[in-house]
Coordinates of N, CA and C in Angstrom, one line a residue:
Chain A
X1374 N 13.4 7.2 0.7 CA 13.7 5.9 1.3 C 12.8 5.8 2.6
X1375 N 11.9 4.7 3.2 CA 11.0 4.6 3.7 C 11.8 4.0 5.1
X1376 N 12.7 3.7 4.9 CA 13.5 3.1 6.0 C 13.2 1.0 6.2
X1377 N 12.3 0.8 5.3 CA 12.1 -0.5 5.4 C 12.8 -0.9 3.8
X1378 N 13.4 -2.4 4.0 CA 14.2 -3.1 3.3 C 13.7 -3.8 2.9
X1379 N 13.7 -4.8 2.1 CA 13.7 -6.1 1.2 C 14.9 -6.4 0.4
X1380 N 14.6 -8.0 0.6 CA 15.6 -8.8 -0.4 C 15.0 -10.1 -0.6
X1381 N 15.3 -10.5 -2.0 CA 16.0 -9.7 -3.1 C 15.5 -8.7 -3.5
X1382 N 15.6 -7.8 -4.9 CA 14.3 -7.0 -5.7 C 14.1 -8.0 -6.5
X1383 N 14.7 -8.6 -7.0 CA 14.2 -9.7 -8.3 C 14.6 -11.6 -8.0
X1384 N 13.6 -11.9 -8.5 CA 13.7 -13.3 -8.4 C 13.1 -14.0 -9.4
X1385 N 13.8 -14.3 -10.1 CA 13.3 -15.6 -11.0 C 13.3 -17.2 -10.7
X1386 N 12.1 -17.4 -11.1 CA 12.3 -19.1 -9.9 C 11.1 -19.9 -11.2
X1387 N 11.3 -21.5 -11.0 CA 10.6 -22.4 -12.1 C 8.9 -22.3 -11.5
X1388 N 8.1 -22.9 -11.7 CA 7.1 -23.7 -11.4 C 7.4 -24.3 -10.3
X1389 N 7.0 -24.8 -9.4 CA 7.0 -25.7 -8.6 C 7.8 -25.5 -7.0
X1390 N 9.0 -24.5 -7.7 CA 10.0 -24.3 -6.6 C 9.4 -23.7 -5.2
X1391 N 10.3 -23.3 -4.5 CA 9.6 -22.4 -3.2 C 11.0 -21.6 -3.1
X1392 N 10.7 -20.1 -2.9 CA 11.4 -19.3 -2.3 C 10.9 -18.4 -1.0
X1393 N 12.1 -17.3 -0.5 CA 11.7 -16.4 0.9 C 12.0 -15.2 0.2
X1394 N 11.2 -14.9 0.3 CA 11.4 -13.4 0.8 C 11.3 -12.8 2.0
X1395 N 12.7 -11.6 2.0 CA 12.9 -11.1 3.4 C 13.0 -9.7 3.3
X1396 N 12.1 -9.1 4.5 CA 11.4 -7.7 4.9 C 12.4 -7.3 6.3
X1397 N 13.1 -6.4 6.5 CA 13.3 -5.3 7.4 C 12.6 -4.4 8.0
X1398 N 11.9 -4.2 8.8 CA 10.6 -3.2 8.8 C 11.9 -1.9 9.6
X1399 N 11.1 -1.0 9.3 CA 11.3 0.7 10.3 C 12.1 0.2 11.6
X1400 N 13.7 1.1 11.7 CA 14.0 0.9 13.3 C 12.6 1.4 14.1
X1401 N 12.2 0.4 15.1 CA 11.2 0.8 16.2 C 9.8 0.5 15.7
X1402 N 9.7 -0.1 14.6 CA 8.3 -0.8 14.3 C 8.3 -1.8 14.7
X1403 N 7.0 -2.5 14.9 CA 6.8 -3.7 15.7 C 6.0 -4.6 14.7
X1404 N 5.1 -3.8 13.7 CA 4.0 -4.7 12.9 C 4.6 -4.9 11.3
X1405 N 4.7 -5.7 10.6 CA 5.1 -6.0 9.4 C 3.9 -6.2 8.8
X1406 N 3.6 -6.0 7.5 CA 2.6 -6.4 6.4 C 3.2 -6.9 5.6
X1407 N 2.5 -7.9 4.6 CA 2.9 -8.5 3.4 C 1.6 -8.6 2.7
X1408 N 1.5 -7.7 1.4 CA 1.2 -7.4 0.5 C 1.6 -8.1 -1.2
X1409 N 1.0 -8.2 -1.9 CA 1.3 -8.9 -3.1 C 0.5 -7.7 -4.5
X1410 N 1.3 -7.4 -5.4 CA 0.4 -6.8 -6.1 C 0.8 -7.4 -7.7
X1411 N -0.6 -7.9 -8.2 CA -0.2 -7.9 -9.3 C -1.2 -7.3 -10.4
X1412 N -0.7 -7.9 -11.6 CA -2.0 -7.5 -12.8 C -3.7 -7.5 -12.7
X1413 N -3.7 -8.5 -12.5 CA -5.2 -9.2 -12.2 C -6.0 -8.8 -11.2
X1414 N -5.1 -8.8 -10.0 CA -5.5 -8.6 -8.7 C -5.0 -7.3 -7.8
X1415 N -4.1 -6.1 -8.5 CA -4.4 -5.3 -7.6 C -3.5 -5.8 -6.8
X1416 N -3.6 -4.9 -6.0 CA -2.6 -5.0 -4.0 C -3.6 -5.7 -3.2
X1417 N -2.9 -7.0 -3.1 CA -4.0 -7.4 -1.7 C -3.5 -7.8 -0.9
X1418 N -4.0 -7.5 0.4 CA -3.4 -7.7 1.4 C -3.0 -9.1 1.9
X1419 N -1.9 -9.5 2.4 CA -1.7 -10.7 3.0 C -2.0 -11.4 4.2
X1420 N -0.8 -10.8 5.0 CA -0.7 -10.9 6.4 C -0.1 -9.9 7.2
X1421 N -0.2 -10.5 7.9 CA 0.6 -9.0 9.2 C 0.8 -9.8 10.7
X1422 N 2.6 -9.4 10.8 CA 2.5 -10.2 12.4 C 3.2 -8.6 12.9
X1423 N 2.8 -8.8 14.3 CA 2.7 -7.4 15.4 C 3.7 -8.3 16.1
X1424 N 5.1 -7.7 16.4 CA 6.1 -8.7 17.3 C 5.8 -9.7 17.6
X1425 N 6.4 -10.5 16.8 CA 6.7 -11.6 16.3 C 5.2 -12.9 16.1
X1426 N 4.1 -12.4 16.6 CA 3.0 -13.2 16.3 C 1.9 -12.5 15.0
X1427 N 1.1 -13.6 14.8 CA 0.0 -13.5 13.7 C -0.7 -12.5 14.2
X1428 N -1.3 -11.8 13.2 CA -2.0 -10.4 13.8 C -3.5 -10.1 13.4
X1429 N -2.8 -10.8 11.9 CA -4.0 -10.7 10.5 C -3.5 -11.6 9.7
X1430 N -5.1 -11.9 9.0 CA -5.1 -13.0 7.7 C -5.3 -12.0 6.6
X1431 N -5.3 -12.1 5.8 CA -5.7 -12.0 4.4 C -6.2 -12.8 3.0
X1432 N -5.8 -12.6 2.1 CA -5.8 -13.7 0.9 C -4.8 -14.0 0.8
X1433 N -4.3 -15.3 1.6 CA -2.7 -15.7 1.6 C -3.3 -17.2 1.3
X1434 N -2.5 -17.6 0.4 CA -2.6 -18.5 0.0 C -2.2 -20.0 1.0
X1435 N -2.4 -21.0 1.0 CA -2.2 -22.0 2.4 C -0.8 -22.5 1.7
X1436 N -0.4 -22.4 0.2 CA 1.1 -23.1 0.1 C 2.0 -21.3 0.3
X1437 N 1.7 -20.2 0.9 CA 2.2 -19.2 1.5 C 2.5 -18.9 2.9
X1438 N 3.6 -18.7 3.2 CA 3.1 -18.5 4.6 C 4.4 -17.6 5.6
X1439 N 4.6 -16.8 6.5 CA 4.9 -15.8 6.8 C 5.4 -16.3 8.3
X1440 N 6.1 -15.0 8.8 CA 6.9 -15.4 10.0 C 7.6 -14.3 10.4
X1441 N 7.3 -14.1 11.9 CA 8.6 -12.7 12.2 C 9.1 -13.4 13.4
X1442 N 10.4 -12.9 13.1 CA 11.6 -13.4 14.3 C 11.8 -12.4 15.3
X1443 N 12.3 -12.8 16.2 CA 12.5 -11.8 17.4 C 13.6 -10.4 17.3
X1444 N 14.1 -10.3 16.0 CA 14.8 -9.2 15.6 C 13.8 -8.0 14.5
X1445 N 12.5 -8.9 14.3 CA 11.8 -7.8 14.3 C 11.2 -8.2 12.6
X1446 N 12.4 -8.3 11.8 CA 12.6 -9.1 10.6 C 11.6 -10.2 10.1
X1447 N 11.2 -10.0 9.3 CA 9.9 -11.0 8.6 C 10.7 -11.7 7.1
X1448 N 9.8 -12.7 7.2 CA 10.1 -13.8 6.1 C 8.8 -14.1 5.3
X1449 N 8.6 -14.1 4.0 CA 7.4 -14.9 3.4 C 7.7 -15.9 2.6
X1450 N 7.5 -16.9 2.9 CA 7.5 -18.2 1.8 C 7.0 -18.9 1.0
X1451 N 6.8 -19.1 -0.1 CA 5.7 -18.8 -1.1 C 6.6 -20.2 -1.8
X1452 N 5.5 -21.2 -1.8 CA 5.8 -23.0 -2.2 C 5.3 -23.4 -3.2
X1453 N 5.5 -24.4 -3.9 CA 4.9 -24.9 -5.0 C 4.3 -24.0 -6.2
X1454 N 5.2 -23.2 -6.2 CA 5.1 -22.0 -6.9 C 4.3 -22.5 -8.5
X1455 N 3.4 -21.2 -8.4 CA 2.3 -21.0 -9.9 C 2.5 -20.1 -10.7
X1456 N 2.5 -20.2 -11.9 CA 3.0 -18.7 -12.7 C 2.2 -17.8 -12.3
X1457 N 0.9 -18.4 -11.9 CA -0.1 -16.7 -11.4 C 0.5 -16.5 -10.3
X1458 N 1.3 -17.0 -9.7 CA 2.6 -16.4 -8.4 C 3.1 -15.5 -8.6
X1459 N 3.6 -14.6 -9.7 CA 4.2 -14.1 -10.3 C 3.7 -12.6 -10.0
X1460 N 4.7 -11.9 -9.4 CA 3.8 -10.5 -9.0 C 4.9 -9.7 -8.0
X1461 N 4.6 -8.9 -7.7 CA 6.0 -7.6 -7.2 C 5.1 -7.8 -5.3
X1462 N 5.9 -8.1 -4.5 CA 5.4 -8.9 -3.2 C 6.3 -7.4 -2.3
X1463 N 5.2 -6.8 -1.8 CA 5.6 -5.6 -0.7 C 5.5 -6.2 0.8
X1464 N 6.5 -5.5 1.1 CA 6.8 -5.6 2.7 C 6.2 -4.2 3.6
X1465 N 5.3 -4.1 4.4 CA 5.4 -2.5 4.9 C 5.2 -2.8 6.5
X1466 N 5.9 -1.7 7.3 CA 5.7 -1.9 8.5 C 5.1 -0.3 9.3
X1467 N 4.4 -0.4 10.4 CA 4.2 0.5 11.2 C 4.5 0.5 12.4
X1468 N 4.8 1.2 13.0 CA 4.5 1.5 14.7 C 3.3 0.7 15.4
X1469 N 3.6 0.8 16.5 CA 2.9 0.2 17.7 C 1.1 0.9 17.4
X1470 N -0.1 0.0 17.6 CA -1.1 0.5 16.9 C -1.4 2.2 16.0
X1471 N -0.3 1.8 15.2 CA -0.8 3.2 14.1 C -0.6 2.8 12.9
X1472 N -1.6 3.6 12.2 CA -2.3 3.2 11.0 C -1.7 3.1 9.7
X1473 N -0.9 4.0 9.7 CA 0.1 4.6 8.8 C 1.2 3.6 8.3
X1474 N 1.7 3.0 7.4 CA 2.3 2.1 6.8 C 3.1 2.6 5.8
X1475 N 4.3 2.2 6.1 CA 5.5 2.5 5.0 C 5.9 1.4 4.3
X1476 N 6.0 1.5 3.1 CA 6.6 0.3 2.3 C 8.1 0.1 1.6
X1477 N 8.4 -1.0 1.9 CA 9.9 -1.1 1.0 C 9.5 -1.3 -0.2
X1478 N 10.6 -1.4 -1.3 CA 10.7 -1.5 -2.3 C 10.6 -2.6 -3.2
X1479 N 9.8 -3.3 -2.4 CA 9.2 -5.0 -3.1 C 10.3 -5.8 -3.6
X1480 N 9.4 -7.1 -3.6 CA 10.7 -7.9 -4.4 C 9.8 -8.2 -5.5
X1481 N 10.2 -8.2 -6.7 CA 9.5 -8.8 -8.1 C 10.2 -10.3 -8.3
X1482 N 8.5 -10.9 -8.4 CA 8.9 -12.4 -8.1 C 8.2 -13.2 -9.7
X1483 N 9.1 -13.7 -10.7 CA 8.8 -14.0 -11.7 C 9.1 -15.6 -11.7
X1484 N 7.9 -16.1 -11.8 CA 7.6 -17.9 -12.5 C 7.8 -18.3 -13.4
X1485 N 8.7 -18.9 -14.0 CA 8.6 -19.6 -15.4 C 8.5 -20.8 -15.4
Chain B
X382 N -18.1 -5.3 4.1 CA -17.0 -5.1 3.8 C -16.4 -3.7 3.4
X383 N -15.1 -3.3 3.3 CA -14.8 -2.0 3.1 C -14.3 -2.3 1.8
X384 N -15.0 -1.2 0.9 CA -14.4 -0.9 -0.7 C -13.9 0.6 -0.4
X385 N -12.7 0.4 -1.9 CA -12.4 1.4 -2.2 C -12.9 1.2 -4.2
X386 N -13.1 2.7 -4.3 CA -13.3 2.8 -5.7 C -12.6 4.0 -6.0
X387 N -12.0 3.8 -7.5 CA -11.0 4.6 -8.1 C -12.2 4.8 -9.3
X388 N -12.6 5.6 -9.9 CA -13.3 5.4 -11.2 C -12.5 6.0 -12.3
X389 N -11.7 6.1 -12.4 CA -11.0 7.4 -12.9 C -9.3 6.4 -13.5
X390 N -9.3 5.3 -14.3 CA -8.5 4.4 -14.6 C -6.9 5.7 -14.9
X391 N -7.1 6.5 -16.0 CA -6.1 7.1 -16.5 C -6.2 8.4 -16.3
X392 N -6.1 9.5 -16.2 CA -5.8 11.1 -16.2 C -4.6 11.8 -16.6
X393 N -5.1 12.7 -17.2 CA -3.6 13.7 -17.8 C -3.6 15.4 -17.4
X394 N -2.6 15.7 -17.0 CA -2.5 16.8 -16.6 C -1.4 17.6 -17.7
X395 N -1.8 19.4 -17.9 CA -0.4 19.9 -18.4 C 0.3 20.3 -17.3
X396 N 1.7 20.2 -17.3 CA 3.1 20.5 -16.5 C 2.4 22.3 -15.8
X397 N 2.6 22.1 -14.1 CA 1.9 23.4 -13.6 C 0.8 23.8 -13.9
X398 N -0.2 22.8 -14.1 CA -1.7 23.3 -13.7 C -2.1 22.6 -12.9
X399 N -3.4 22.2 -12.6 CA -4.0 21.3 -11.5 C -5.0 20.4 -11.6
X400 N -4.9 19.2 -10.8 CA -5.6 18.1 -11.1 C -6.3 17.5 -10.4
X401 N -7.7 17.1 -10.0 CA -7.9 16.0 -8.9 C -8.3 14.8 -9.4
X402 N -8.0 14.2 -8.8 CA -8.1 12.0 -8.7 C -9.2 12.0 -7.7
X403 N -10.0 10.8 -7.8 CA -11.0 11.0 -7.5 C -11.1 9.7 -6.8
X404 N -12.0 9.3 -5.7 CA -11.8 7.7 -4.9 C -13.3 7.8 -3.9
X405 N -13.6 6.7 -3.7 CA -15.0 6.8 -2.8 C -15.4 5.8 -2.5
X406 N -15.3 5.6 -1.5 CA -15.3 4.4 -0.5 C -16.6 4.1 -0.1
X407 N -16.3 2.4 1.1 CA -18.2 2.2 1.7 C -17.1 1.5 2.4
X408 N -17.7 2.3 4.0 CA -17.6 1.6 5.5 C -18.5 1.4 6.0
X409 N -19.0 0.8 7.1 CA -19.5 0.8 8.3 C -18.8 1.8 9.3
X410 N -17.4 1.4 9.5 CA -16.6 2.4 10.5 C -17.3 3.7 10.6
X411 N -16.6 4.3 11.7 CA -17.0 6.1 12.0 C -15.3 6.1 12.5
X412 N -14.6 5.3 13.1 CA -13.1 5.6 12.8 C -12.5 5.0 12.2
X413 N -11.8 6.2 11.2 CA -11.0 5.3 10.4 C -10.0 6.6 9.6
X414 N -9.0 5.6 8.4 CA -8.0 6.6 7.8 C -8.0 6.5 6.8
X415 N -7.9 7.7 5.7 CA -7.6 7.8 4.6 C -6.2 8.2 3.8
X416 N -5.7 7.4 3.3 CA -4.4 7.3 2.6 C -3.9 7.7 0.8
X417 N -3.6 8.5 0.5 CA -3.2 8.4 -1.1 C -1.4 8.0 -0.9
X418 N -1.4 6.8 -2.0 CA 0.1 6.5 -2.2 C 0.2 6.5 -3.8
X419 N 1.2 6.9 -4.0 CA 2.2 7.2 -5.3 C 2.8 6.3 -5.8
X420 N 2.8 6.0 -6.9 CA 3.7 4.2 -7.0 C 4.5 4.9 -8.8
X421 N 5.3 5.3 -8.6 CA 6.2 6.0 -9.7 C 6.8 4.9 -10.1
X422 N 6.9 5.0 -11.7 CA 7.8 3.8 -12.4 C 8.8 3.2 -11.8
X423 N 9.4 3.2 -10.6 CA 10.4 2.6 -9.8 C 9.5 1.2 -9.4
X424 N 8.4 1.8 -9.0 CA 7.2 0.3 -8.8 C 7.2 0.7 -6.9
X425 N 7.7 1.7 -6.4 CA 7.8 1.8 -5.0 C 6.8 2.8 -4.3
X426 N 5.9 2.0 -3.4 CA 5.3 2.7 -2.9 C 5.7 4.0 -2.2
X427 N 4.9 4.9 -2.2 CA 5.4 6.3 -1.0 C 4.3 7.1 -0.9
X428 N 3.9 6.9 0.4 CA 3.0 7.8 0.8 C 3.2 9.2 0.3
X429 N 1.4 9.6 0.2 CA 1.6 11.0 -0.1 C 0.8 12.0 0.4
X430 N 0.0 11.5 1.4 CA -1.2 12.2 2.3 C -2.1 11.0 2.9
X431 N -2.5 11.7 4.2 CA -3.3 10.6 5.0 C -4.2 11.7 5.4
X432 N -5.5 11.3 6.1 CA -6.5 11.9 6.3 C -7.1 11.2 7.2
X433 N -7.7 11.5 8.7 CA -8.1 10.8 9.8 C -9.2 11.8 9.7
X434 N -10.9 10.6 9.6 CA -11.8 10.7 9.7 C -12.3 11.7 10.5
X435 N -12.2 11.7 11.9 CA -12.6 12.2 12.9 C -12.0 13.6 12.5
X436 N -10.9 14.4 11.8 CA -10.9 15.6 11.3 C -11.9 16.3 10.4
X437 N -11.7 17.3 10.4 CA -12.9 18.0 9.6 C -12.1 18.6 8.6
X438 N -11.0 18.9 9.0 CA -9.7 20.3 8.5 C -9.4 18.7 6.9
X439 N -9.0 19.6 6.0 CA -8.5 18.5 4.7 C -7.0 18.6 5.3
X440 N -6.2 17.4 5.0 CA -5.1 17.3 4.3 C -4.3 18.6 3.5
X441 N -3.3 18.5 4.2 CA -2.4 19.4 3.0 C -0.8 19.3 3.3
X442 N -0.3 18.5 2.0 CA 1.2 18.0 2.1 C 1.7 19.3 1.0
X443 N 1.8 20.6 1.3 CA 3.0 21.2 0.2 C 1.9 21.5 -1.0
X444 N 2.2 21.2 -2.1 CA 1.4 20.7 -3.6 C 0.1 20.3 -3.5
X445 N 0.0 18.8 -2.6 CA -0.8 18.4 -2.6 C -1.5 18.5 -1.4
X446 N -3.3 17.8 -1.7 CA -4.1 18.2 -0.7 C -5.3 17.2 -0.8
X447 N -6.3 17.4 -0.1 CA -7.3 16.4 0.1 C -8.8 17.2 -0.1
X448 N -9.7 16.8 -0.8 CA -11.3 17.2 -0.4 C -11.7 15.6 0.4
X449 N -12.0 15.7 1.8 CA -12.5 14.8 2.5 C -13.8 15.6 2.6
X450 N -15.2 14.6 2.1 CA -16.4 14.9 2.7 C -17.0 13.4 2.7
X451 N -16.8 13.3 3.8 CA -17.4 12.0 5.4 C -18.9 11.5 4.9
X452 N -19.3 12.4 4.8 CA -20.8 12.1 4.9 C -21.3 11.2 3.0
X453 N -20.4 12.1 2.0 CA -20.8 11.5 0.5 C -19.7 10.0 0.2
X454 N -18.6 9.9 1.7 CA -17.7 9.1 1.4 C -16.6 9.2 0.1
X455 N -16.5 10.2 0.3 CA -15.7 10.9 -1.0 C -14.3 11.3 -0.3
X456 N -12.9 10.8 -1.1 CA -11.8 11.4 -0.9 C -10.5 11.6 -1.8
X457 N -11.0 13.1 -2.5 CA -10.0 12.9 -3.5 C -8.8 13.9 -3.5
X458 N -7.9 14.2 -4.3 CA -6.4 14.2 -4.2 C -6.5 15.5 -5.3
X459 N -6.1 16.5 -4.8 CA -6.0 17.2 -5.4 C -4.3 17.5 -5.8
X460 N -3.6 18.2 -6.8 CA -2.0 18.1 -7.2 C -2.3 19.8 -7.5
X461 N -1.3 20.7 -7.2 CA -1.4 21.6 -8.1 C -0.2 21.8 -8.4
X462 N 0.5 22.8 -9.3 CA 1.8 23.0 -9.9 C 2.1 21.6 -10.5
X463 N 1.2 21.1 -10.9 CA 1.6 19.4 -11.5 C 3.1 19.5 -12.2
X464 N 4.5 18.5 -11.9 CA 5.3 18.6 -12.2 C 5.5 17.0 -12.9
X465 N 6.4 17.2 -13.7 CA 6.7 15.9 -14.8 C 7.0 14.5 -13.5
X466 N 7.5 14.5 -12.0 CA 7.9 13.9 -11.1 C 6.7 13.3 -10.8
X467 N 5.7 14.2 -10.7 CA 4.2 13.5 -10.7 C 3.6 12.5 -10.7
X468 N 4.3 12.1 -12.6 CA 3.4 11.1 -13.0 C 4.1 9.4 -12.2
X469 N 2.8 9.3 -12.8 CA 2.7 8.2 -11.5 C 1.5 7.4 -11.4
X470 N 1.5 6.2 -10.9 CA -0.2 5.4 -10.5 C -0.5 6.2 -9.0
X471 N -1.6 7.0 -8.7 CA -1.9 6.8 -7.3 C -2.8 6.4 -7.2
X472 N -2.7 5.2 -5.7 CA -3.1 4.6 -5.2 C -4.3 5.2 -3.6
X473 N -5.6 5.2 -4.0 CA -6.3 5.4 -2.6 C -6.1 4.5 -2.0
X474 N -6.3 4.6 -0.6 CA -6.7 3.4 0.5 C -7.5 3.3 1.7
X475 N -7.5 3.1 2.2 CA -8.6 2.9 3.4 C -8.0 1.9 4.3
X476 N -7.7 2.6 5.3 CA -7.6 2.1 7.2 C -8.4 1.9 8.1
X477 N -9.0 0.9 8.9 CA -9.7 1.1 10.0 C -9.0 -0.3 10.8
X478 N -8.5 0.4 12.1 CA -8.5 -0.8 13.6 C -9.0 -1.7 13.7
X479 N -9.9 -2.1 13.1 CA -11.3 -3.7 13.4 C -10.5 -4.3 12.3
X480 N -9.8 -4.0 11.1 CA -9.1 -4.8 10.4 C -7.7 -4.8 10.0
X481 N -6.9 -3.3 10.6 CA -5.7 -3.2 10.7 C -4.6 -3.5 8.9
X482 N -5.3 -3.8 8.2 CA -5.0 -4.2 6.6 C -5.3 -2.6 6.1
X483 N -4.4 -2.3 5.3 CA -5.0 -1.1 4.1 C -5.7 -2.1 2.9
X484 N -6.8 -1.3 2.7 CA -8.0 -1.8 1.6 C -7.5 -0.5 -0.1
X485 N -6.5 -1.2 -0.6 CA -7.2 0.0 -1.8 C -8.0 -0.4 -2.8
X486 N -7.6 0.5 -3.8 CA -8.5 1.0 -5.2 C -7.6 0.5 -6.0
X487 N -8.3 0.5 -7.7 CA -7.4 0.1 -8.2 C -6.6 1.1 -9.0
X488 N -5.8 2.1 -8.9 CA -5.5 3.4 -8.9 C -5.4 4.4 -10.4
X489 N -5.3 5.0 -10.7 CA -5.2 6.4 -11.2 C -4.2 6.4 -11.9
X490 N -3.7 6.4 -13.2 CA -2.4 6.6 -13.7 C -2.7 8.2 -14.1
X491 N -1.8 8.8 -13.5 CA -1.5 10.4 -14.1 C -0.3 10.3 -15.1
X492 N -0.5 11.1 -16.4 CA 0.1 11.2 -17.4 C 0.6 13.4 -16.9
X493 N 1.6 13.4 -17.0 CA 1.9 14.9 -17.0 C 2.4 14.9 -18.5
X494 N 1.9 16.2 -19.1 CA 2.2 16.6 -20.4 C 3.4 17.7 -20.4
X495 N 3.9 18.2 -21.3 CA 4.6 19.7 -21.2 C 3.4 20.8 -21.8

């Protein structure tokens, strides 16, 4: 157990919908990642906010988009959903500038 | 840009012998980190060795271990006592501060046999 959360694990959602997914990072981390891995594409990276602001871009899509609250806790919201949406979405967080990244246990996010 | 390369799609090991995964990267950096993660049919990442450049000394978690050589950009994963818990996708990666993102590969399925 990496000590970082997510919810849900599983999500089934239509075409078009929008859902959140929500990340818990490490008591005493400050930086969250959001990661996406799927068939096609592998793990790529998202975003990343370092207490509570943007930190890093990635390949995030513009109807995606991310957020950390002052409890430390991250949100990604993923809109107008595409079946190529469809892919197991990782949360990981680190400590204050260190490199090292722990990951929760994703949420698998399926489009129909 | 920073690549990682996995060349090595599938591998099989027998139960207690030894194996290495193979990965090899292209930076610019001179600081930076090297990561193998494990992603076992659960689908959940877990680290399983890191490696900071600026060491010379390899890695060594228990079992497993590291050949870092800097200079051929080479960083592979060595397993010994391979156990059936093993098997698994591992995942290389690549860290550096100027982009704060892990870069991986596209990883390694280890097959453990009896």
């Amino acid at each position: 157990d990496s000590g970082v959360t997510q919810t849900p694990k599983h999500l089934i959602t239509a075409t078009g919908q929008r859902v959140t997914l929500r990340c818990s990072p490490r008591s005493g981390d400050l930086s969250v990642y959001w990661y996406q891995q799927s068939l096609d594409q592998g793990l790529q990276f998202l975003i990343q906010y370092y207490n509570g602001e943007e930190r890093a871009k990635g390949n995030i899509l513009e109807r995606f988009s991310a957020q950390q609250f002052p409890d430390l806790h991250s949100e990604l919201n993923l809109s107008s959903l595409e079946l190529g949406d469809s892919a197991l979405y990782f949360c990981a967080s680190s400590p204050e500038y260190q490199e090292t990244q722990y990951f929760g246990p994703g949420t698998r996010l399926l489009v129909l | 840009a920073q690549t990682v390369t996995q060349s090595q799609p599938e591998m099989s090991v027998q139960e207690a012998e030894t194996v290495t995964l193979s990965c090899t990267y292209d930076t610019s950096e001179s600081d930076y980190y090297l990561f193998w993660y494990k992603q076992p049919p659960s689908r959940q990442m877990i680290l399983v060795i890191r490696q900071e450049a600026y060491k010379q000394q390899n890695a060594t978690e228990n079992r497993f271990s590291v050949n870092f050589q800097k200079a051929a950009k080479s960083f592979s994963l060595k397993i010994s006592d391979s156990q059936l818990g093993d098997a698994a996708m591992y995942f290389c990666a690549y860290w550096a501060g100027t982009a704060s993102k892990l870069t991986f590969g596209t990883g390694t399925r280890l097959q453990v046999t009896l």
